[in-house]
PDB file of C-alpha atoms and ligand atoms in Angstrom:
ATOM      1  CA  MET A   1     104.950 111.361 103.433  1.00  0.00           C
ATOM      2  CA  ALA A   2     101.752 110.602 101.605  1.00  0.00           C
ATOM      3  CA  LEU A   3     101.814 107.510  99.440  1.00  0.00           C
ATOM      4  CA  ARG A   4     101.839 108.198  95.742  1.00  0.00           C
ATOM      5  CA  SER A   5      98.707 106.678  94.222  1.00  0.00           C
ATOM      6  CA  LYS A   6      99.390 104.739  91.059  1.00  0.00           C
ATOM      7  CA  LEU A   7      98.473 106.133  87.652  1.00  0.00           C
ATOM      8  CA  ILE A   8      97.700 104.052  84.580  1.00  0.00           C
ATOM      9  CA  ALA A   9      97.768 106.195  81.455  1.00  0.00           C
ATOM     10  CA  GLY A  10      96.622 105.104  78.002  1.00  0.00           C
ATOM     11  CA  ASN A  11      98.467 106.607  75.041  1.00  0.00           C
ATOM     12  CA  TRP A  12      96.260 105.885  72.066  1.00  0.00           C
ATOM     13  CA  LYS A  13      98.800 107.414  69.676  1.00  0.00           C
ATOM     14  CA  MET A  14      97.431 107.914  66.138  1.00  0.00           C
ATOM     15  CA  ASN A  15      94.689 105.342  66.584  1.00  0.00           C
ATOM     16  CA  GLY A  16      90.948 105.645  66.760  1.00  0.00           C
ATOM     17  CA  LEU A  17      88.172 106.837  64.502  1.00  0.00           C
ATOM     18  CA  ARG A  18      85.054 108.231  66.107  1.00  0.00           C
ATOM     19  CA  ALA A  19      82.962 105.087  66.569  1.00  0.00           C
ATOM     20  CA  PRO A  20      85.620 102.728  67.936  1.00  0.00           C
ATOM     21  CA  GLY A  21      87.252 105.509  69.942  1.00  0.00           C
ATOM     22  CA  LEU A  22      83.978 106.383  71.607  1.00  0.00           C
ATOM     23  CA  ALA A  23      83.189 102.730  72.251  1.00  0.00           C
ATOM     24  CA  LEU A  24      86.572 102.250  73.926  1.00  0.00           C
ATOM     25  CA  ALA A  25      86.153 105.368  76.062  1.00  0.00           C
ATOM     26  CA  ARG A  26      82.630 104.390  77.105  1.00  0.00           C
ATOM     27  CA  ASP A  27      83.729 100.867  77.972  1.00  0.00           C
ATOM     28  CA  ILE A  28      86.526 102.073  80.235  1.00  0.00           C
ATOM     29  CA  ALA A  29      84.338 104.772  81.762  1.00  0.00           C
ATOM     30  CA  ALA A  30      81.615 102.246  82.573  1.00  0.00           C
ATOM     31  CA  ARG A  31      84.115  99.999  84.353  1.00  0.00           C
ATOM     32  CA  ALA A  32      85.539 102.943  86.287  1.00  0.00           C
ATOM     33  CA  ALA A  33      82.083 104.126  87.286  1.00  0.00           C
ATOM     34  CA  ALA A  34      80.964 100.637  88.310  1.00  0.00           C
ATOM     35  CA  GLY A  35      83.658  99.935  90.855  1.00  0.00           C
ATOM     36  CA  SER A  36      86.390 101.776  92.612  1.00  0.00           C
ATOM     37  CA  PRO A  37      89.386 101.583  90.289  1.00  0.00           C
ATOM     38  CA  ALA A  38      92.618 100.356  91.806  1.00  0.00           C
ATOM     39  CA  CYS A  39      94.482 103.432  90.576  1.00  0.00           C
ATOM     40  CA  ASP A  40      94.124 106.817  88.936  1.00  0.00           C
ATOM     41  CA  LEU A  41      93.315 106.557  85.232  1.00  0.00           C
ATOM     42  CA  LEU A  42      94.219 108.803  82.302  1.00  0.00           C
ATOM     43  CA  VAL A  43      93.374 108.411  78.625  1.00  0.00           C
ATOM     44  CA  CYS A  44      95.172 110.347  75.892  1.00  0.00           C
ATOM     45  CA  PRO A  45      93.272 110.018  72.614  1.00  0.00           C
ATOM     46  CA  PRO A  46      94.309 111.628  69.324  1.00  0.00           C
ATOM     47  CA  ALA A  47      93.452 115.336  69.046  1.00  0.00           C
ATOM     48  CA  THR A  48      90.389 114.693  66.881  1.00  0.00           C
ATOM     49  CA  LEU A  49      88.792 112.647  69.654  1.00  0.00           C
ATOM     50  CA  VAL A  50      89.741 114.657  72.723  1.00  0.00           C
ATOM     51  CA  ILE A  51      86.413 116.447  73.118  1.00  0.00           C
ATOM     52  CA  LEU A  52      84.297 113.394  72.285  1.00  0.00           C
ATOM     53  CA  VAL A  53      86.238 111.145  74.632  1.00  0.00           C
ATOM     54  CA  GLY A  54      86.047 113.834  77.304  1.00  0.00           C
ATOM     55  CA  GLU A  55      82.266 113.780  77.029  1.00  0.00           C
ATOM     56  CA  ALA A  56      82.213 109.980  77.159  1.00  0.00           C
ATOM     57  CA  ILE A  57      84.291 109.770  80.340  1.00  0.00           C
ATOM     58  CA  ALA A  58      82.704 112.739  82.121  1.00  0.00           C
ATOM     59  CA  GLY A  59      81.842 111.843  85.708  1.00  0.00           C
ATOM     60  CA  SER A  60      83.820 108.591  85.634  1.00  0.00           C
ATOM     61  CA  GLY A  61      86.854 110.003  87.412  1.00  0.00           C
ATOM     62  CA  ILE A  62      89.097 109.234  84.439  1.00  0.00           C
ATOM     63  CA  ALA A  63      91.382 112.094  83.437  1.00  0.00           C
ATOM     64  CA  LEU A  64      91.844 113.289  79.865  1.00  0.00           C
ATOM     65  CA  GLY A  65      95.133 114.158  78.188  1.00  0.00           C
ATOM     66  CA  GLY A  66      96.599 115.291  74.913  1.00  0.00           C
ATOM     67  CA  GLN A  67      99.605 113.693  73.228  1.00  0.00           C
ATOM     68  CA  ASP A  68     101.576 116.843  72.386  1.00  0.00           C
ATOM     69  CA  CYS A  69     101.259 120.621  72.387  1.00  0.00           C
ATOM     70  CA  HIS A  70     102.943 123.597  70.766  1.00  0.00           C
ATOM     71  CA  PRO A  71     104.997 125.948  72.964  1.00  0.00           C
ATOM     72  CA  LYS A  72     102.973 128.974  71.878  1.00  0.00           C
ATOM     73  CA  GLU A  73      99.489 129.870  73.083  1.00  0.00           C
ATOM     74  CA  ASN A  74      98.153 130.576  69.575  1.00  0.00           C
ATOM     75  CA  GLY A  75      99.265 131.908  66.229  1.00  0.00           C
ATOM     76  CA  ALA A  76     100.504 130.945  62.797  1.00  0.00           C
ATOM     77  CA  CYS A  77     101.407 127.330  63.533  1.00  0.00           C
ATOM     78  CA  THR A  78      99.482 125.297  60.990  1.00  0.00           C
ATOM     79  CA  GLY A  79      98.619 121.833  62.178  1.00  0.00           C
ATOM     80  CA  ASP A  80      99.537 122.388  65.803  1.00  0.00           C
ATOM     81  CA  VAL A  81      97.483 122.406  68.994  1.00  0.00           C
ATOM     82  CA  SER A  82      98.300 124.622  71.972  1.00  0.00           C
ATOM     83  CA  ALA A  83      98.272 123.672  75.626  1.00  0.00           C
ATOM     84  CA  GLU A  84      95.496 126.225  76.141  1.00  0.00           C
ATOM     85  CA  MET A  85      93.414 124.468  73.478  1.00  0.00           C
ATOM     86  CA  LEU A  86      93.871 121.133  75.220  1.00  0.00           C
ATOM     87  CA  LYS A  87      92.892 122.675  78.524  1.00  0.00           C
ATOM     88  CA  ASP A  88      89.847 124.269  76.917  1.00  0.00           C
ATOM     89  CA  ALA A  89      88.903 120.883  75.434  1.00  0.00           C
ATOM     90  CA  GLY A  90      88.834 119.339  78.906  1.00  0.00           C
ATOM     91  CA  CYS A  91      92.356 117.989  79.298  1.00  0.00           C
ATOM     92  CA  SER A  92      94.207 117.967  82.584  1.00  0.00           C
ATOM     93  CA  HIS A  93      97.365 116.314  81.230  1.00  0.00           C
ATOM     94  CA  VAL A  94      99.538 116.289  78.122  1.00  0.00           C
ATOM     95  CA  ILE A  95     102.175 113.759  77.084  1.00  0.00           C
ATOM     96  CA  LEU A  96     105.383 115.532  76.029  1.00  0.00           C
ATOM     97  CA  GLY A  97     108.698 114.344  74.648  1.00  0.00           C
ATOM     98  CA  HIS A  98     107.485 110.908  73.628  1.00  0.00           C
ATOM     99  CA  SER A  99     110.269 109.093  71.789  1.00  0.00           C
ATOM    100  CA  GLU A 100     108.116 108.903  68.662  1.00  0.00           C
ATOM    101  CA  ARG A 101     108.136 112.706  68.628  1.00  0.00           C
ATOM    102  CA  ARG A 102     111.775 113.000  69.624  1.00  0.00           C
ATOM    103  CA  SER A 103     112.839 110.693  66.776  1.00  0.00           C
ATOM    104  CA  GLY A 104     110.053 111.227  64.236  1.00  0.00           C
ATOM    105  CA  CYS A 105     109.567 114.978  64.602  1.00  0.00           C
ATOM    106  CA  GLY A 106     113.066 116.052  65.601  1.00  0.00           C
ATOM    107  CA  GLU A 107     112.138 117.168  69.103  1.00  0.00           C
ATOM    108  CA  THR A 108     115.133 117.991  71.282  1.00  0.00           C
ATOM    109  CA  ASP A 109     115.272 118.388  75.038  1.00  0.00           C
ATOM    110  CA  ALA A 110     114.989 122.149  74.442  1.00  0.00           C
ATOM    111  CA  THR A 111     111.801 121.633  72.416  1.00  0.00           C
ATOM    112  CA  VAL A 112     110.326 119.475  75.136  1.00  0.00           C
ATOM    113  CA  ASN A 113     111.371 121.977  77.787  1.00  0.00           C
ATOM    114  CA  ALA A 114     109.459 124.756  75.994  1.00  0.00           C
ATOM    115  CA  LYS A 115     106.409 122.533  75.642  1.00  0.00           C
ATOM    116  CA  VAL A 116     106.463 121.623  79.335  1.00  0.00           C
ATOM    117  CA  ALA A 117     106.542 125.324  80.168  1.00  0.00           C
ATOM    118  CA  ALA A 118     103.538 125.791  77.885  1.00  0.00           C
ATOM    119  CA  ALA A 119     101.672 122.974  79.601  1.00  0.00           C
ATOM    120  CA  TRP A 120     102.272 124.569  82.998  1.00  0.00           C
ATOM    121  CA  ARG A 121     101.252 127.994  81.666  1.00  0.00           C
ATOM    122  CA  ALA A 122      97.923 126.442  80.672  1.00  0.00           C
ATOM    123  CA  GLY A 123      97.512 124.619  83.969  1.00  0.00           C
ATOM    124  CA  LEU A 124      98.145 121.134  82.586  1.00  0.00           C
ATOM    125  CA  THR A 125     100.179 118.370  84.192  1.00  0.00           C
ATOM    126  CA  ALA A 126     103.025 117.385  81.855  1.00  0.00           C
ATOM    127  CA  VAL A 127     103.696 113.675  81.354  1.00  0.00           C
ATOM    128  CA  VAL A 128     107.302 113.888  80.230  1.00  0.00           C
ATOM    129  CA  CYS A 129     108.826 110.854  78.505  1.00  0.00           C
ATOM    130  CA  VAL A 130     112.476 109.897  78.632  1.00  0.00           C
ATOM    131  CA  GLY A 131     114.344 106.752  77.634  1.00  0.00           C
ATOM    132  CA  GLU A 132     117.405 105.389  75.948  1.00  0.00           C
ATOM    133  CA  THR A 133     117.791 103.674  72.570  1.00  0.00           C
ATOM    134  CA  ARG A 134     119.030 100.119  72.278  1.00  0.00           C
ATOM    135  CA  ALA A 135     122.472 101.320  71.172  1.00  0.00           C
ATOM    136  CA  GLU A 136     122.689 103.633  74.170  1.00  0.00           C
ATOM    137  CA  ARG A 137     121.760 100.822  76.557  1.00  0.00           C
ATOM    138  CA  GLU A 138     124.261  98.454  75.000  1.00  0.00           C
ATOM    139  CA  ALA A 139     126.930 101.138  75.358  1.00  0.00           C
ATOM    140  CA  GLY A 140     126.154 101.411  79.077  1.00  0.00           C
ATOM    141  CA  LEU A 141     124.719 104.886  78.651  1.00  0.00           C
ATOM    142  CA  ALA A 142     121.099 104.363  79.732  1.00  0.00           C
ATOM    143  CA  THR A 143     121.406 106.171  83.052  1.00  0.00           C
ATOM    144  CA  ALA A 144     123.394 109.047  81.596  1.00  0.00           C
ATOM    145  CA  VAL A 145     120.947 109.493  78.710  1.00  0.00           C
ATOM    146  CA  VAL A 146     117.902 109.510  80.963  1.00  0.00           C
ATOM    147  CA  SER A 147     119.531 111.914  83.416  1.00  0.00           C
ATOM    148  CA  ALA A 148     120.488 114.302  80.613  1.00  0.00           C
ATOM    149  CA  GLN A 149     116.998 114.134  79.100  1.00  0.00           C
ATOM    150  CA  LEU A 150     115.452 114.909  82.473  1.00  0.00           C
ATOM    151  CA  SER A 151     117.654 117.888  83.193  1.00  0.00           C
ATOM    152  CA  GLY A 152     117.241 119.234  79.657  1.00  0.00           C
ATOM    153  CA  SER A 153     113.517 118.657  79.334  1.00  0.00           C
ATOM    154  CA  LEU A 154     112.302 120.116  82.627  1.00  0.00           C
ATOM    155  CA  PRO A 155     112.059 123.859  83.198  1.00  0.00           C
ATOM    156  CA  ALA A 156     112.403 125.247  86.713  1.00  0.00           C
ATOM    157  CA  GLY A 157     109.224 124.962  88.709  1.00  0.00           C
ATOM    158  CA  ALA A 158     108.510 121.237  88.562  1.00  0.00           C
ATOM    159  CA  THR A 159     106.374 119.889  91.373  1.00  0.00           C
ATOM    160  CA  ALA A 160     104.715 116.565  92.123  1.00  0.00           C
ATOM    161  CA  ASP A 161     101.452 118.181  90.999  1.00  0.00           C
ATOM    162  CA  ASN A 162     102.472 119.554  87.603  1.00  0.00           C
ATOM    163  CA  LEU A 163     104.756 116.735  86.508  1.00  0.00           C
ATOM    164  CA  VAL A 164     104.638 113.012  85.828  1.00  0.00           C
ATOM    165  CA  VAL A 165     107.705 111.362  84.316  1.00  0.00           C
ATOM    166  CA  ALA A 166     107.516 108.239  82.157  1.00  0.00           C
ATOM    167  CA  TYR A 167     110.609 106.092  81.678  1.00  0.00           C
ATOM    168  CA  GLU A 168     110.140 104.527  78.266  1.00  0.00           C
ATOM    169  CA  PRO A 169     113.152 102.749  76.781  1.00  0.00           C
ATOM    170  CA  VAL A 170     112.851 103.358  73.034  1.00  0.00           C
ATOM    171  CA  TRP A 171     113.652  99.729  72.243  1.00  0.00           C
ATOM    172  CA  ALA A 172     110.803  98.505  74.476  1.00  0.00           C
ATOM    173  CA  ILE A 173     108.052 100.586  72.855  1.00  0.00           C
ATOM    174  CA  GLY A 174     105.713  98.496  70.746  1.00  0.00           C
ATOM    175  CA  THR A 175     108.218  95.650  70.521  1.00  0.00           C
ATOM    176  CA  GLY A 176     107.053  93.237  73.198  1.00  0.00           C
ATOM    177  CA  LEU A 177     110.468  93.610  74.834  1.00  0.00           C
ATOM    178  CA  THR A 178     110.891  94.982  78.354  1.00  0.00           C
ATOM    179  CA  PRO A 179     113.942  95.709  80.502  1.00  0.00           C
ATOM    180  CA  THR A 180     114.600  93.447  83.454  1.00  0.00           C
ATOM    181  CA  LEU A 181     112.904  94.457  86.675  1.00  0.00           C
ATOM    182  CA  ASP A 182     116.338  95.322  88.070  1.00  0.00           C
ATOM    183  CA  ASP A 183     117.008  97.638  85.130  1.00  0.00           C
ATOM    184  CA  ILE A 184     113.655  99.393  85.551  1.00  0.00           C
ATOM    185  CA  ALA A 185     114.253  99.764  89.282  1.00  0.00           C
ATOM    186  CA  ALA A 186     117.748 101.136  88.715  1.00  0.00           C
ATOM    187  CA  ILE A 187     116.614 103.842  86.294  1.00  0.00           C
ATOM    188  CA  HIS A 188     113.669 104.793  88.485  1.00  0.00           C
ATOM    189  CA  ALA A 189     115.965 105.080  91.507  1.00  0.00           C
ATOM    190  CA  VAL A 190     118.196 107.494  89.594  1.00  0.00           C
ATOM    191  CA  MET A 191     115.218 109.511  88.391  1.00  0.00           C
ATOM    192  CA  ARG A 192     113.839 109.707  91.922  1.00  0.00           C
ATOM    193  CA  THR A 193     116.934 111.577  93.053  1.00  0.00           C
ATOM    194  CA  ALA A 194     116.538 114.113  90.220  1.00  0.00           C
ATOM    195  CA  LEU A 195     112.850 114.922  90.686  1.00  0.00           C
ATOM    196  CA  PRO A 196     110.806 116.803  93.268  1.00  0.00           C
ATOM    197  CA  PRO A 197     109.690 114.592  96.174  1.00  0.00           C
ATOM    198  CA  GLN A 198     106.577 112.508  95.458  1.00  0.00           C
ATOM    199  CA  THR A 199     106.732 113.024  91.676  1.00  0.00           C
ATOM    200  CA  ARG A 200     104.948 110.130  90.029  1.00  0.00           C
ATOM    201  CA  MET A 201     107.245 108.048  87.817  1.00  0.00           C
ATOM    202  CA  LEU A 202     105.673 105.672  85.297  1.00  0.00           C
ATOM    203  CA  TYR A 203     107.225 102.855  83.336  1.00  0.00           C
ATOM    204  CA  GLY A 204     106.244 102.540  79.667  1.00  0.00           C
ATOM    205  CA  GLY A 205     107.147 100.116  76.895  1.00  0.00           C
ATOM    206  CA  SER A 206     105.242  96.925  76.098  1.00  0.00           C
ATOM    207  CA  VAL A 207     103.279  96.892  79.348  1.00  0.00           C
ATOM    208  CA  ASN A 208     100.535  94.275  79.079  1.00  0.00           C
ATOM    209  CA  PRO A 209      98.239  92.322  81.416  1.00  0.00           C
ATOM    210  CA  GLY A 210     100.879  89.610  81.713  1.00  0.00           C
ATOM    211  CA  ASN A 211     103.785  91.752  82.916  1.00  0.00           C
ATOM    212  CA  ALA A 212     101.991  94.650  84.602  1.00  0.00           C
ATOM    213  CA  ARG A 213     101.799  93.260  88.114  1.00  0.00           C
ATOM    214  CA  GLU A 214     105.507  92.598  88.550  1.00  0.00           C
ATOM    215  CA  ILE A 215     106.500  95.931  87.007  1.00  0.00           C
ATOM    216  CA  LEU A 216     103.963  97.840  89.092  1.00  0.00           C
ATOM    217  CA  SER A 217     105.135  96.108  92.260  1.00  0.00           C
ATOM    218  CA  LEU A 218     108.516  97.871  92.056  1.00  0.00           C
ATOM    219  CA  GLY A 219     108.685 100.469  94.799  1.00  0.00           C
ATOM    220  CA  ASP A 220     109.562 103.444  92.632  1.00  0.00           C
ATOM    221  CA  VAL A 221     107.201 102.581  89.770  1.00  0.00           C
ATOM    222  CA  ASP A 222     104.103 104.687  90.331  1.00  0.00           C
ATOM    223  CA  GLY A 223     102.173 103.457  87.313  1.00  0.00           C
ATOM    224  CA  ALA A 224     102.431 102.779  83.615  1.00  0.00           C
ATOM    225  CA  LEU A 225     102.168 104.578  80.297  1.00  0.00           C
ATOM    226  CA  VAL A 226     100.468 102.059  78.056  1.00  0.00           C
ATOM    227  CA  GLY A 227     100.358 102.203  74.272  1.00  0.00           C
ATOM    228  CA  GLY A 228      99.127  99.156  72.373  1.00  0.00           C
ATOM    229  CA  ALA A 229      97.365  97.532  75.311  1.00  0.00           C
ATOM    230  CA  SER A 230      95.415 100.740  76.011  1.00  0.00           C
ATOM    231  CA  LEU A 231      93.465 100.217  72.792  1.00  0.00           C
ATOM    232  CA  LYS A 232      91.687  97.164  74.215  1.00  0.00           C
ATOM    233  CA  ALA A 233      89.411  97.871  77.160  1.00  0.00           C
ATOM    234  CA  ASP A 234      89.969  94.404  78.653  1.00  0.00           C
ATOM    235  CA  ASP A 235      93.739  94.781  78.570  1.00  0.00           C
ATOM    236  CA  PHE A 236      93.776  98.365  79.829  1.00  0.00           C
ATOM    237  CA  TRP A 237      91.467  97.425  82.653  1.00  0.00           C
ATOM    238  CA  ALA A 238      93.521  94.352  83.548  1.00  0.00           C
ATOM    239  CA  ILE A 239      96.623  96.549  83.794  1.00  0.00           C
ATOM    240  CA  ALA A 240      94.734  98.965  86.048  1.00  0.00           C
ATOM    241  CA  GLU A 241      93.569  96.068  88.231  1.00  0.00           C
ATOM    242  CA  ALA A 242      97.174  94.891  88.523  1.00  0.00           C
ATOM    243  CA  CYS A 243      97.730  97.929  90.785  1.00  0.00           C
ATOM    244  CA  ARG A 244      95.688  96.252  93.536  1.00  0.00           C
TER     245      ARG A 244
HETATM  246  P1  LIG B   1     103.558 100.360  74.001  1.00  0.00           P
HETATM  247  O1  LIG B   1     103.745 101.954  73.911  1.00  0.00           O
HETATM  248  O2  LIG B   1     102.836 100.070  75.270  1.00  0.00           O
HETATM  249  O3  LIG B   1     102.752 100.013  72.774  1.00  0.00           O
HETATM  250  O4  LIG B   1     104.919  99.763  73.974  1.00  0.00           O
HETATM  251  C1  LIG B   1     104.047 102.699  75.049  1.00  0.00           C
HETATM  252  C2  LIG B   1     104.196 104.155  74.679  1.00  0.00           C
HETATM  253  O5  LIG B   1     104.724 104.444  73.604  1.00  0.00           O
HETATM  254  O6  LIG B   1     103.798 105.043  75.434  1.00  0.00           O
END
């Protein structure tokens, strides 16, 4: 079987005004254009910057993604963005089911499932996030929670081309804490059995230039979803280089 190339994805979250966002995008694009990156690259800026960042990275080989989409194509949904709009704005990917949306916006597996279907309808690759809370891990439920989230969040029709899964333990996001390598490997091994062959599986949660290489060396870890460290070009690039 073909080897899965690694993917380093930057989730900018609700960060970035025009000038610094453009500067960050141009910096990363220049590095990508200058050499051959060690991995596939994806940046997911806030909705206000999607088109601008898309223009800044054009021709660099870096892919563009949104951070969420509405299940519907259009309509009376004030404040929302559809998958078709993201596609039209130049996106190839969209992050769905991030824990900050599951906990902060009340998204259930059913919500995420409908959004993944919308992403596929629009021709986007869905980057679906799953992960347990600290209490769930301490109760020994991490594997069960992740398995249930996967089966609930994915409609029929998943393929290695339309889906990327990111394992992001909630307690590791933005905290500087990470699971042990054994724990990451164990969850990824379980996910592997539940997903179509060759589906890329990322790890996310406090990935930084210091821990990226050992995490990315795990056999079933096909890349990283990077939050805080994706806002600094040096750090994001160092994580990408750790794929070599
Ligand atoms: P972090 O965020 O790298 O800042 O922990 C990861 C994410 O939420 O995707």
